[in-house]
């Protein structure tokens, strides 16, 4: 699947992040709990350097909680602090300040020894497109300062947002990386909407998603689409789902664009239940 997706603004954003890292105390990296490995930018270590980092596994309501907890344990063994959150409902966000305070304990102790009591923590929020950075910031700030949307690339420029917790958040545009080394990573990003649908072959993408789901969650597909059984062939299953959902053209043939959009939308919206596409 050919994907040409690294626009110029991402290269510019990467440069700006490296410049602004000097003025922040810590980094909050937001990942998608459904694709914890695929939703981390491999350039993030270079961008953030030695700054303390807190990882939020966002959209945890859309992932299997048991598998998300396995990821948190794995990251903990690697001395990485990770928290499962849902930025839409606010679940897990109350754990962020204590986690940041712990990461910055030494720095805060030094500041307090100098008589500085009211400490403001400046945090850069980073993550790939469509991972939920703006929703997270809005929930933390309790208003709609950052623009949100269900498509990648909504946040266009840098801005600081104050919260009532003594934390200032720097919102940043989502950035991907110039080259995929793994086709599965590319597909995971496309499945979850991190890569714009407009540059994808939507029908091929939906077929690939169906192929993955029939391996990992066959029962969910049978239940959701009221199928008698599943074939090993994803195209056969797509045809069955299309007929059940009535996504047919006026001549009675299957409208593959409509059924493809439906499958992707229902997966992304959680209509198929909590799904984790990656295991630790």
Coordinates of C-alpha atoms in Angstrom, one line a residue:
X1 CA 0.0 0.0 0.0
X2 CA 1.7 3.2 -1.2
X3 CA 1.4 6.0 1.3
X4 CA 2.8 9.5 0.6
X5 CA 2.0 11.5 3.6
X6 CA 4.9 13.5 5.1
X7 CA 3.9 17.2 4.3
X8 CA 6.3 20.1 4.8
X9 CA 4.6 21.4 7.9
X10 CA 5.6 18.3 9.8
X11 CA 9.3 18.9 9.1
X12 CA 8.8 22.5 10.2
X13 CA 7.0 21.4 13.4
X14 CA 9.8 18.9 14.2
X15 CA 12.4 21.8 14.1
X16 CA 10.2 24.0 16.2
X17 CA 9.8 21.3 18.9
X18 CA 13.5 20.9 19.2
X19 CA 13.9 24.6 19.6
X20 CA 11.1 24.9 22.3
X21 CA 12.3 21.9 24.3
X22 CA 14.6 24.3 26.1
X23 CA 11.8 26.3 27.8
X24 CA 9.8 23.4 29.2
X25 CA 10.1 21.2 32.3
X26 CA 8.7 18.0 31.1
X27 CA 7.0 16.3 28.1
X28 CA 3.7 14.6 27.9
X29 CA 3.6 12.2 25.1
X30 CA 0.1 11.0 24.1
X31 CA -0.3 7.6 22.4
X32 CA -3.3 5.7 21.2
X33 CA -4.0 2.9 23.6
X34 CA -5.2 0.7 20.8
X35 CA -1.8 0.9 19.0
X36 CA 0.7 1.7 21.8
X37 CA 3.8 0.8 19.8
X38 CA 2.7 2.2 16.4
X39 CA 1.5 5.5 17.8
X40 CA 4.9 6.5 19.2
X41 CA 7.0 8.7 17.0
X42 CA 10.5 7.0 16.8
X43 CA 12.0 10.5 16.5
X44 CA 10.5 11.5 19.9
X45 CA 13.7 10.5 21.9
X46 CA 15.8 12.8 19.7
X47 CA 13.3 15.6 19.9
X48 CA 12.8 15.5 23.7
X49 CA 16.3 14.7 24.7
X50 CA 16.7 14.1 28.5
X51 CA 13.5 15.9 29.5
X52 CA 11.3 14.0 31.9
X53 CA 8.5 12.3 30.0
X54 CA 5.1 11.1 31.0
X55 CA 3.2 8.8 28.5
X56 CA -0.6 8.9 28.3
X57 CA -2.3 6.0 26.7
X58 CA -5.3 7.9 25.4
X59 CA -8.6 6.5 24.1
X60 CA -8.3 3.8 26.7
X61 CA -12.1 3.4 26.5
X62 CA -11.6 2.0 23.0
X63 CA -8.9 -0.5 24.0
X64 CA -9.1 -3.7 26.1
X65 CA -8.3 -2.6 29.6
X66 CA -6.4 -5.8 30.4
X67 CA -4.0 -5.3 27.4
X68 CA -3.6 -1.6 28.2
X69 CA -2.5 -2.6 31.7
X70 CA 0.0 -5.0 30.3
X71 CA 1.5 -2.1 28.2
X72 CA 1.7 0.0 31.4
X73 CA 3.5 -2.8 33.2
X74 CA 5.9 -3.3 30.3
X75 CA 6.7 0.5 30.1
X76 CA 7.2 0.6 33.9
X77 CA 9.8 -2.1 33.6
X78 CA 11.6 0.1 31.1
X79 CA 11.5 3.0 33.7
X80 CA 8.8 4.8 31.8
X81 CA 5.8 6.3 33.6
X82 CA 2.6 5.6 31.7
X83 CA -1.1 6.3 32.6
X84 CA -4.3 5.1 30.9
X85 CA -6.6 8.0 30.2
X86 CA -9.7 9.0 28.3
X87 CA -9.5 12.6 27.4
X88 CA -13.2 12.8 26.4
X89 CA -14.5 11.7 29.8
X90 CA -11.6 12.8 31.9
X91 CA -10.9 9.3 33.2
X92 CA -7.3 9.0 34.5
X93 CA -6.4 12.7 34.2
X94 CA -6.3 13.2 38.0
X95 CA -3.2 11.0 38.0
X96 CA -1.2 13.4 35.8
X97 CA -0.2 16.1 38.4
X98 CA 1.1 13.5 40.9
X99 CA 3.0 11.8 38.2
X100 CA 4.6 15.0 36.9
X101 CA 5.4 16.1 40.5
X102 CA 7.2 12.8 41.0
X103 CA 9.2 13.1 37.7
X104 CA 10.2 16.7 38.7
X105 CA 10.7 16.0 42.4
X106 CA 14.4 16.9 42.4
X107 CA 13.9 20.1 40.5
X108 CA 11.0 21.2 42.7
X109 CA 13.0 20.5 45.8
X110 CA 15.8 22.8 44.6
X111 CA 13.3 25.5 43.8
X112 CA 11.6 25.3 47.2
X113 CA 15.0 25.5 48.9
X114 CA 15.4 28.8 47.2
X115 CA 12.1 30.0 48.6
X116 CA 10.0 29.5 45.5
X117 CA 6.7 28.1 46.7
X118 CA 4.2 28.6 43.9
X119 CA 5.8 26.5 41.2
X120 CA 4.4 26.5 37.6
X121 CA 5.3 23.4 35.6
X122 CA 5.6 24.0 31.9
X123 CA 4.8 20.9 29.8
X124 CA 5.0 20.3 26.1
X125 CA 2.3 18.0 24.8
X126 CA 3.4 15.9 21.8
X127 CA 2.0 13.0 19.8
X128 CA 1.1 11.8 16.3
X129 CA -1.9 13.3 14.5
X130 CA -5.4 12.5 15.7
X131 CA -4.2 10.9 19.0
X132 CA -6.3 13.3 21.1
X133 CA -3.9 16.0 22.2
X134 CA -6.4 18.9 21.8
X135 CA -9.2 17.0 23.6
X136 CA -6.7 16.3 26.4
X137 CA -5.7 20.0 26.7
X138 CA -9.4 21.1 26.6
X139 CA -10.2 18.7 29.4
X140 CA -7.3 19.9 31.5
X141 CA -8.1 23.5 30.9
X142 CA -11.8 22.9 31.2
X143 CA -12.7 24.9 28.1
X144 CA -12.3 24.7 24.3
X145 CA -9.1 26.6 23.8
X146 CA -7.5 24.1 21.5
X147 CA -9.2 23.1 18.3
X148 CA -10.4 19.6 18.1
X149 CA -11.6 17.3 15.3
X150 CA -11.9 13.7 14.3
X151 CA -9.3 14.1 11.6
X152 CA -5.5 14.6 11.7
X153 CA -3.9 17.9 11.3
X154 CA -6.4 20.1 13.2
X155 CA -3.9 21.9 15.4
X156 CA -1.8 24.1 13.2
X157 CA 0.3 26.2 15.5
X158 CA 1.9 26.3 18.9
X159 CA 0.1 27.8 21.9
X160 CA 0.3 27.9 25.7
X161 CA -2.7 26.9 27.8
X162 CA -3.0 27.5 31.5
X163 CA -4.7 25.1 33.9
X164 CA -5.7 25.4 37.6
X165 CA -3.2 22.7 38.6
X166 CA -0.1 24.9 38.3
X167 CA 0.6 23.3 34.9
X168 CA 1.0 25.2 31.7
X169 CA 0.6 23.1 28.5
X170 CA 2.2 23.8 25.2
X171 CA 0.0 22.5 22.5
X172 CA 1.8 21.3 19.3
X173 CA 0.7 20.0 15.9
X174 CA 0.8 16.3 15.5
X175 CA 3.8 15.0 13.6
X176 CA 4.5 11.7 11.9
X177 CA 7.9 10.6 10.8
X178 CA 9.5 10.6 7.3
X179 CA 9.7 6.8 6.6
X180 CA 7.8 3.7 7.7
X181 CA 10.0 0.7 8.4
X182 CA 7.1 -1.6 9.1
X183 CA 4.0 -2.0 6.9
X184 CA 1.9 -3.1 10.0
X185 CA 2.7 0.2 11.7
X186 CA 1.6 2.1 8.7
X187 CA -1.7 0.2 8.6
X188 CA -2.3 0.7 12.3
X189 CA -1.9 4.4 11.9
X190 CA -4.2 4.4 8.9
X191 CA -6.8 2.3 10.7
X192 CA -7.0 4.7 13.6
X193 CA -7.1 7.8 11.4
X194 CA -3.6 9.2 12.1
X195 CA -3.0 9.3 8.3
X196 CA -5.6 11.2 6.4
X197 CA -8.2 9.0 4.6
X198 CA -8.0 11.3 1.6
X199 CA -4.5 9.9 0.6
X200 CA -5.5 6.3 1.2
X201 CA -7.2 3.7 -0.9
X202 CA -10.2 3.5 1.4
X203 CA -11.5 0.2 0.1
X204 CA -8.1 -1.5 0.4
X205 CA -7.7 -0.1 3.9
X206 CA -11.1 -1.4 5.1
X207 CA -10.3 -4.8 3.6
X208 CA -7.0 -4.8 5.5
X209 CA -8.8 -3.8 8.7
X210 CA -11.4 -6.6 8.2
X211 CA -8.6 -9.1 7.7
X212 CA -7.0 -8.0 11.0
X213 CA -10.3 -8.0 13.0
X214 CA -11.3 -11.5 11.7
X215 CA -8.1 -12.8 13.2
X216 CA -8.2 -11.0 16.5
X217 CA -11.9 -10.5 17.1
X218 CA -14.0 -12.8 14.9
X219 CA -16.8 -13.0 17.5
X220 CA -17.2 -9.2 17.5
X221 CA -17.7 -9.2 13.7
X222 CA -20.3 -12.0 13.8
X223 CA -22.2 -10.3 16.6
X224 CA -22.1 -6.8 15.2
X225 CA -23.1 -7.6 11.7
X226 CA -25.3 -10.6 12.5
X227 CA -23.3 -13.0 10.4
X228 CA -23.8 -16.8 10.5
X229 CA -20.1 -17.4 10.2
X230 CA -16.8 -15.9 8.9
X231 CA -14.9 -16.9 5.8
X232 CA -11.1 -16.9 5.8
X233 CA -11.4 -14.5 2.8
X234 CA -11.9 -10.9 4.0
X235 CA -13.5 -9.9 0.7
X236 CA -16.2 -12.6 1.2
X237 CA -16.8 -11.3 4.7
X238 CA -17.0 -7.7 3.4
X239 CA -19.6 -8.8 0.9
X240 CA -21.7 -10.5 3.6
X241 CA -21.5 -7.4 5.8
X242 CA -22.5 -5.1 2.9
X243 CA -25.5 -7.2 2.2
X244 CA -26.5 -7.3 5.8
X245 CA -26.2 -3.5 6.0
X246 CA -27.8 -2.8 2.7
X247 CA -24.8 -0.9 1.3
X248 CA -25.8 -1.7 -2.3
X249 CA -26.0 0.4 -5.5
X250 CA -29.2 1.0 -7.3
X251 CA -28.4 -2.1 -9.5
X252 CA -28.1 -4.3 -6.5
X253 CA -24.3 -4.6 -6.6
X254 CA -22.2 -3.9 -3.6
X255 CA -21.1 -0.3 -3.0
X256 CA -17.6 -0.9 -1.8
X257 CA -16.9 2.7 -0.9
X258 CA -19.9 2.9 1.4
X259 CA -19.2 -0.3 3.2
X260 CA -15.5 0.6 3.5
X261 CA -16.4 3.9 5.1
X262 CA -18.9 2.2 7.4
X263 CA -16.4 -0.4 8.6
X264 CA -13.7 2.2 9.4
X265 CA -16.2 4.6 11.1
X266 CA -17.6 1.8 13.3
X267 CA -14.2 0.6 14.3
X268 CA -12.9 4.1 15.1
X269 CA -16.1 5.0 17.0
X270 CA -15.9 1.9 19.2
X271 CA -19.1 0.3 17.8
X272 CA -17.2 -3.0 17.6
X273 CA -16.3 -2.8 21.3
X274 CA -12.9 -2.3 23.0
X275 CA -10.2 -3.4 20.6
X276 CA -6.4 -3.5 21.0
X277 CA -4.6 -4.0 17.7
X278 CA -1.2 -4.5 19.4
X279 CA -0.1 -6.6 22.3
X280 CA 3.0 -5.9 24.4

